[in-house]
XYZ file of C-alpha atoms in Angstrom:
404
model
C 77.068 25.925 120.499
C 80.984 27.026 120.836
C 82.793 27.152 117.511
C 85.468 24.400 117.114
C 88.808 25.887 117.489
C 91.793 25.537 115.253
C 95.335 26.282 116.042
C 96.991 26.297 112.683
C 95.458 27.552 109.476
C 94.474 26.065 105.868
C 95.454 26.567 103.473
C 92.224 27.923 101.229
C 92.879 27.863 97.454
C 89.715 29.156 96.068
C 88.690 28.463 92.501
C 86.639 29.423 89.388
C 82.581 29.249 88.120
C 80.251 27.331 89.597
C 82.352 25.430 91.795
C 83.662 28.717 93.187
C 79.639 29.940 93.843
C 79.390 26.528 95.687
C 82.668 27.011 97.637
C 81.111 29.679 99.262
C 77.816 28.609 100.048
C 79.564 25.727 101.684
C 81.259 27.879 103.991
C 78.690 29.881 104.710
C 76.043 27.052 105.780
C 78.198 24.094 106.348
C 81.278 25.702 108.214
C 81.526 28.439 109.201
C 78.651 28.323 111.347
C 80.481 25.500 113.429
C 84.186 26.091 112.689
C 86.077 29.261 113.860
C 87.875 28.714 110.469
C 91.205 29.761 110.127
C 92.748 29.374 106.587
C 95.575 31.077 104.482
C 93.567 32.392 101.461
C 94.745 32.563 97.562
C 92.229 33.633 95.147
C 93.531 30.509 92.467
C 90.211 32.408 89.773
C 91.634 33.019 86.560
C 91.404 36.476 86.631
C 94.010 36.513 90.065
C 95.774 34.318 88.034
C 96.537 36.075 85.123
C 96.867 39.354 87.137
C 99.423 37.997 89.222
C 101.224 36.428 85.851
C 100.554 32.980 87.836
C 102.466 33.949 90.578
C 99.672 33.376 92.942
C 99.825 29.535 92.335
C 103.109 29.199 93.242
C 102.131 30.926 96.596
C 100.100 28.702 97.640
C 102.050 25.394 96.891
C 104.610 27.387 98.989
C 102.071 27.864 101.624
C 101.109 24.293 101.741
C 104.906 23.196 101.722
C 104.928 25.468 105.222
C 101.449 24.967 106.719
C 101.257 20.731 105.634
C 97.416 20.749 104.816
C 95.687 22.781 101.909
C 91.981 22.932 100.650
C 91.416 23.680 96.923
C 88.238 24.244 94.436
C 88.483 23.412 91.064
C 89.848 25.977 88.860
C 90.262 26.479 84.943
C 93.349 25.412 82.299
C 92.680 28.198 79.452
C 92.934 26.479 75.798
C 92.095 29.180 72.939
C 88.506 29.946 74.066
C 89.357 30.912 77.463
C 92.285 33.352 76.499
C 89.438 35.385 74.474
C 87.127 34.855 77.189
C 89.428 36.053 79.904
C 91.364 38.698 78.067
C 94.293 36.412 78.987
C 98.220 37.694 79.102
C 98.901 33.511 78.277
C 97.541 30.670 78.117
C 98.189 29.796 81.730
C 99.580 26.182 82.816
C 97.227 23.881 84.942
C 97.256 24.962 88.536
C 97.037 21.439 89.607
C 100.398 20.819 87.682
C 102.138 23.487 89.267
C 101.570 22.611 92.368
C 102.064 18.891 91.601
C 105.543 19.847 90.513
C 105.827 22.145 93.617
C 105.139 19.787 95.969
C 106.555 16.500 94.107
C 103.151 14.785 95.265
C 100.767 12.060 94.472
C 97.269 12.107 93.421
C 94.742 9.701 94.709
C 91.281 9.634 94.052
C 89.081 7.488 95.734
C 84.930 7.209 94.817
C 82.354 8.213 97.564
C 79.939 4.813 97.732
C 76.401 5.483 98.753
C 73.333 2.664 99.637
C 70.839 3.354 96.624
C 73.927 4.217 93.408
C 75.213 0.345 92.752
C 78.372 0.591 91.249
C 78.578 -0.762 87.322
C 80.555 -3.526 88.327
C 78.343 -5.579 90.541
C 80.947 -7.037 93.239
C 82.961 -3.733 93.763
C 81.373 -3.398 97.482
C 84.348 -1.100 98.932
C 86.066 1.734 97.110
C 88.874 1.803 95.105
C 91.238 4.500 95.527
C 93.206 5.282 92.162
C 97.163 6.633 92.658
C 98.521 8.009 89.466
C 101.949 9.121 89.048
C 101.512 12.015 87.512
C 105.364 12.972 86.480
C 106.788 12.765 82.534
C 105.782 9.549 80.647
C 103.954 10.350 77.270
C 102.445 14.142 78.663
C 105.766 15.143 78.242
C 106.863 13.142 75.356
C 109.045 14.264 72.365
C 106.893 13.767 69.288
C 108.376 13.648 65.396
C 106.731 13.327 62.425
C 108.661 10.584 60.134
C 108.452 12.220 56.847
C 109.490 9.199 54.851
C 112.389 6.112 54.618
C 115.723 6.996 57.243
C 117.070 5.570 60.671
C 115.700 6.822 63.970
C 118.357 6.930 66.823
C 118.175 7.178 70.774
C 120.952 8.895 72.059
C 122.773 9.905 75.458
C 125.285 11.829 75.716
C 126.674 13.001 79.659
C 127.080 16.663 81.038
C 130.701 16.583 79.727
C 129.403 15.710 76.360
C 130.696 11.962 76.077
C 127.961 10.322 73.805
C 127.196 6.943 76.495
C 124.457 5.387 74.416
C 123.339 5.279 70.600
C 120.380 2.490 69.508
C 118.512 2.227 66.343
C 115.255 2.810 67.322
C 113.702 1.895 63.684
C 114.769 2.277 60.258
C 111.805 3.476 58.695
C 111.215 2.467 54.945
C 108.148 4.656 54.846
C 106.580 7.811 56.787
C 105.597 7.291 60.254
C 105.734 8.639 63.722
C 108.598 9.037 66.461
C 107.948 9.733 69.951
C 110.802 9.525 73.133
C 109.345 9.511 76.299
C 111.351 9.971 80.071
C 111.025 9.741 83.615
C 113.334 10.329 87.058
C 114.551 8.143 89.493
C 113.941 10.876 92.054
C 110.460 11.344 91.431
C 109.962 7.484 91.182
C 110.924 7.621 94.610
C 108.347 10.193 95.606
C 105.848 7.946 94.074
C 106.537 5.275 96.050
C 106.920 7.116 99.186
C 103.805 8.566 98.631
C 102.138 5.655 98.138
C 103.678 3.515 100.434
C 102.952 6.437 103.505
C 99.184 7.063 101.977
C 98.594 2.934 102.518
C 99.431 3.214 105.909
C 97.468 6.420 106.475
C 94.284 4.842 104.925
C 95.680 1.252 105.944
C 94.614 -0.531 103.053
C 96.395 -2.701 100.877
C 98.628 -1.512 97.700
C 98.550 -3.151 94.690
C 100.856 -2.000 91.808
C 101.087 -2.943 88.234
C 103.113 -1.591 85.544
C 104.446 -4.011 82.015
C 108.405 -4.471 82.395
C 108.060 -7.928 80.749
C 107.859 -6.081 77.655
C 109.515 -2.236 79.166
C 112.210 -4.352 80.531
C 113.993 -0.864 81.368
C 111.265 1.753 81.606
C 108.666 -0.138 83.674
C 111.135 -2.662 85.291
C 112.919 0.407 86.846
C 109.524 1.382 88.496
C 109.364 -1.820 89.573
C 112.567 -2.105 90.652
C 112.636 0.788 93.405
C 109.007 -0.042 94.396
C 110.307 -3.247 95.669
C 113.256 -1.320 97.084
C 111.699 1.268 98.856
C 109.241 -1.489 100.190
C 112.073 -3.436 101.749
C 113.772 -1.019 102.939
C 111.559 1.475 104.264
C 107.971 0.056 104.642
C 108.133 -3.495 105.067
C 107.560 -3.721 108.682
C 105.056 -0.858 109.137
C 102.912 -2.619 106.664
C 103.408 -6.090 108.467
C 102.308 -3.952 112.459
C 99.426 -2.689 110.126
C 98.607 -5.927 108.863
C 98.253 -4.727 105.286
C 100.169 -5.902 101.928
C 101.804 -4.819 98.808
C 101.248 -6.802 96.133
C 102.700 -6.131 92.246
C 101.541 -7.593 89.129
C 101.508 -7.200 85.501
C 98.846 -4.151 84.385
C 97.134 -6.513 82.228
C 96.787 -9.238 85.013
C 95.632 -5.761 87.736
C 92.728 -5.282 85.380
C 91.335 -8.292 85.259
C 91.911 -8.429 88.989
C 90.201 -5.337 89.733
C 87.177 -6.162 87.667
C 86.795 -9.295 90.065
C 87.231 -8.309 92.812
C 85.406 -6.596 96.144
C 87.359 -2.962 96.211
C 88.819 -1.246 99.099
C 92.450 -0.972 98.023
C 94.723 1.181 96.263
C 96.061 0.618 92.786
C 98.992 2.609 91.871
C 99.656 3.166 88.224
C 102.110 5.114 86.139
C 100.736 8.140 84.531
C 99.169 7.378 81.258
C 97.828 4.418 83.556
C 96.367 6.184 86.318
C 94.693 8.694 83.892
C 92.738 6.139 82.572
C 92.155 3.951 85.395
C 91.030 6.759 87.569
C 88.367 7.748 84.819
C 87.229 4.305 84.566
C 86.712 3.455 88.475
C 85.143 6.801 88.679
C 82.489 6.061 86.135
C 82.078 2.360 87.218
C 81.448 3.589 90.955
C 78.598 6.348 89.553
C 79.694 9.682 89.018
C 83.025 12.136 89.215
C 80.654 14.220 91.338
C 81.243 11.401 93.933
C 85.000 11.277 93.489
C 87.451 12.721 96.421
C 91.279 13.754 95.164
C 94.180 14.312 97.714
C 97.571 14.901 96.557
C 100.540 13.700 98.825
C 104.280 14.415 98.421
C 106.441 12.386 100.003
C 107.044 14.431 102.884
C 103.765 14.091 104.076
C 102.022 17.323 103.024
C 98.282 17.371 101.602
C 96.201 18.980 99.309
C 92.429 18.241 98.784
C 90.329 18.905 96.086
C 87.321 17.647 94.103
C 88.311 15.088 91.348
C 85.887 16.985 88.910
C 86.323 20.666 86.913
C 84.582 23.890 87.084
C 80.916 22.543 86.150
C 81.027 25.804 83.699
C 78.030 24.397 81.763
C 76.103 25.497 85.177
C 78.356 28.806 85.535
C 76.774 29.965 82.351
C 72.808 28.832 83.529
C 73.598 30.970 86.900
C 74.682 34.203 85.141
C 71.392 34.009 83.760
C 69.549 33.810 86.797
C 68.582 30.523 86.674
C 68.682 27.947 89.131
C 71.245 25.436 89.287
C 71.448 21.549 90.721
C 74.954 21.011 90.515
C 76.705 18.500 92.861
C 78.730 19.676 95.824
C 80.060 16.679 97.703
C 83.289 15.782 96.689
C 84.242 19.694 96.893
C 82.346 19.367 100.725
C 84.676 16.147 101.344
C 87.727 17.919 99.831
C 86.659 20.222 102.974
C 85.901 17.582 105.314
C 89.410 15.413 104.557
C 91.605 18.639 104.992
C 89.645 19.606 108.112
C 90.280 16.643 109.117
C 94.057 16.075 108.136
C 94.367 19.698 110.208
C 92.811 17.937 113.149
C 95.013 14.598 113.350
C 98.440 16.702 113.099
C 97.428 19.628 115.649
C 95.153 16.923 117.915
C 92.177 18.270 117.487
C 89.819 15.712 118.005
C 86.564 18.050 117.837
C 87.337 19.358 114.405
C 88.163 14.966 113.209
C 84.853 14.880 114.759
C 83.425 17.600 113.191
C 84.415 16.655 109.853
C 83.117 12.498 110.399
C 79.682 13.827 111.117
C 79.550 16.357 107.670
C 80.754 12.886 105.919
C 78.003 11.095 107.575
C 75.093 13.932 107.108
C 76.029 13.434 103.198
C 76.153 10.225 102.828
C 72.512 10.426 105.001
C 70.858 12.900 102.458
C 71.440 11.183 99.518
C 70.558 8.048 100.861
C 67.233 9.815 102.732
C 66.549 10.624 98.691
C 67.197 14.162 98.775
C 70.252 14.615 96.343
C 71.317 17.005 92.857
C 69.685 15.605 89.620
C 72.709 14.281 88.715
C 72.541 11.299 90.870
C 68.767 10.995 90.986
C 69.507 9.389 87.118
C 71.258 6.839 88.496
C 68.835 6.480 91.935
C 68.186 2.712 92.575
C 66.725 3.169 96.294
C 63.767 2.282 97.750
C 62.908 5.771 98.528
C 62.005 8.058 95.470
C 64.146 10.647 94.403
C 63.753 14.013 95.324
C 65.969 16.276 93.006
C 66.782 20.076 94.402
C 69.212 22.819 93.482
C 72.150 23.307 94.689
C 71.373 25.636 98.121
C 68.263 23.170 99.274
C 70.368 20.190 98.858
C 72.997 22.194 101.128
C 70.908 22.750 103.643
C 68.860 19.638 103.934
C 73.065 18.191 104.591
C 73.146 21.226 107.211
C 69.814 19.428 108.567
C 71.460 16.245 108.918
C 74.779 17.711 110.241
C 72.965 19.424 112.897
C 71.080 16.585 114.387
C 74.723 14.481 115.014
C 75.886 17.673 116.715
């Protein structure tokens, strides 16, 4: 057969251990065989990383600001172990944050559902796609250790150095803790922009939930320019769509959520989404099984795997030994950026293209050929057949090929 033609490249951000081994052989048996594949490469390893004093990073968020659709494998945030291991300048900052902050995106990560892995909670029959806000809050709180009885204050004072504000925040009678937390206004707006655009994209509905009955100015002001940026902005396009947005309290979401059917988004604050998206992933089987896209609000993408570098399996292949680690949310990171590529140059072949490598997935596991890691939690008629990692590729390649 002809290769599939693209116009305008990827941008390829390859990655680190054992999902950098698989980001190969998915290439080299899934696409590249059918794609003439044109990406924008950065190597985003640790090594290139630290070489390039991080600079690489910041490259590619560039190159995604320019290009509008990037593909990325998971990749490593050095603590103390790493900087030995590595022979690390610093302890370099998450690549995922960088390019968060880069591209003042979203993240939303949505579970891949197959016939034969029931979710935990039995009525969830569609997925539920998790947007986190992931901008300030408590990951970038100011934290003080009370060391005994004395007044804590919050105060503002403006660029010309007029103090505007002063509360008590507690006089303390005892030791205790202290801890100040912030956000934007302009990054709130991203959020919602984000969202908002990714709803209609997806056209689902988008449910929001935050506490300003008790935050009356922290979460209310969330709230606040949600609503705002609804009416103003989205309102209509939601209404030709024939979707909703609906907000509630984040107690009253939860309990919503657990009853009901899926196949929505739920936007949450940070700390919120963090949880949430942990919690829905589990629930729905496995972060194997979990896609992640990040969207800024001017509409540019960035696809990854929800899950890390698998180095537990890194180690077992640099001893030779075979391997049966999960490749298909790094394959569907491929597939929705292939994809995304397609709809903006209008390239129906390569939307095509990437359907059918969905579909010859979702058609392996459910034939019963899959990675141990989801034969544990098999419930199909058909028994389980565990492989490694390169047989389980190309029984998908044996799929793919008969829908071509």
């Amino acid at each position: 057969m002809n290769k599939i033609q693209m116009t305008t490249p990827l941008v390829e951000m390859d990655g680190d251990e054992m999902t950098r081994i698989l980001w190969k052989d998915i290439k080299d048996i899934l696409l590249l065989p059918y794609i003439d594949l044109k990406t924008e490469y950065y190597d985003l390893g640790l090594p290139e990383r630290d070489r390039t004093n991080d600079q690489v990073t910041v490259d590619s968020a560039l190159a995604t600001q320019k290009y509008g659709v990037a593909v990325k494998c998971a990749t490593i945030t050095p603590n103390a172990q790493r900087m030995d291991e590595y022979k690390l300048h610093q302890m370099w900052k998450s690549p995922n944050g960088t390019i968060r902050a880069i591209l003042d995106g979203t993240v939303f990560r949505t579970p891949i559902m197959v016939k034969g892995i029931s979710p935990v909670v039995k009525n969830w029959k569609k997925p539920i796609t998790i947007a986190r806000h992931a901008y300030g809050d408590v990951y970038k709180a100011t934290e003080y250790r009370v060391p005994g009885p004395g007044k804590a204050e919050l105060v503002f004072t403006d660029e010309q150095g007029k103090e505007l504000s002063r509360q008590t925040v507690y006089d303390y009678e005892c030791p205790g803790v202290l801890q100040a937390q912030y956000n934007k206004d302009s990054s709130i707006y991203s959020f919602a922009r984000s969202c908002f655009q990714f709803a209609l994209d997806s056209k689902k509905d988008l449910w929001f939930a935050t506490k300003d009955t008790i935050s009356k100015k922290y979460d209310h002001t969330f709230k606040d320019i949600f609503q705002e940026v609804f009416d103003k902005e989205y309102k209509e396009k939601f209404d030709a769509a024939g979707i909703t947005y609906f907000y509630t309290l984040i107690d009253d979401a939860v309990a919503r959520v657990v009853r009901s059917e899926g196949g929505y988004i739920w936007a949450c604050k940070n700390y919120d989404g963090d949880v949430m998206s942990d919690m829905v992933s589990t629930a729905f089987g496995s972060l194997a099984m979990m896609t992640s896209v990040l969207v800024s609000p001017d509409g540019k993408y960035e696809y990854e795997a929800a899950h890390g570098t698998v180095t537990r399996h890194y180690y077992k292949y640099l001893k030779g030994e075979t391997t049966s680690t999960n490749p298909i949310a790094t394959i569907f990171a491929w597939t929705g950026a292939l994809r995304k590529r397609g709809e903006l140059d209008g390239l129906q072949d390569l939307c095509a293209f990437a359907d059918k490598l969905d579909e010859a997935c979702i058609a392996t596991i459910e034939g019963g050929t899959m990675t141990k890691d989801l034969a544990g939690l098999w419930e199909g008629d058909i028994p389980a057949n565990p492989v490694d990692s390169r047989a389980f590729l190309e029984a998908i390649r044996g799929q793919l090929e008969q829908r071509l």
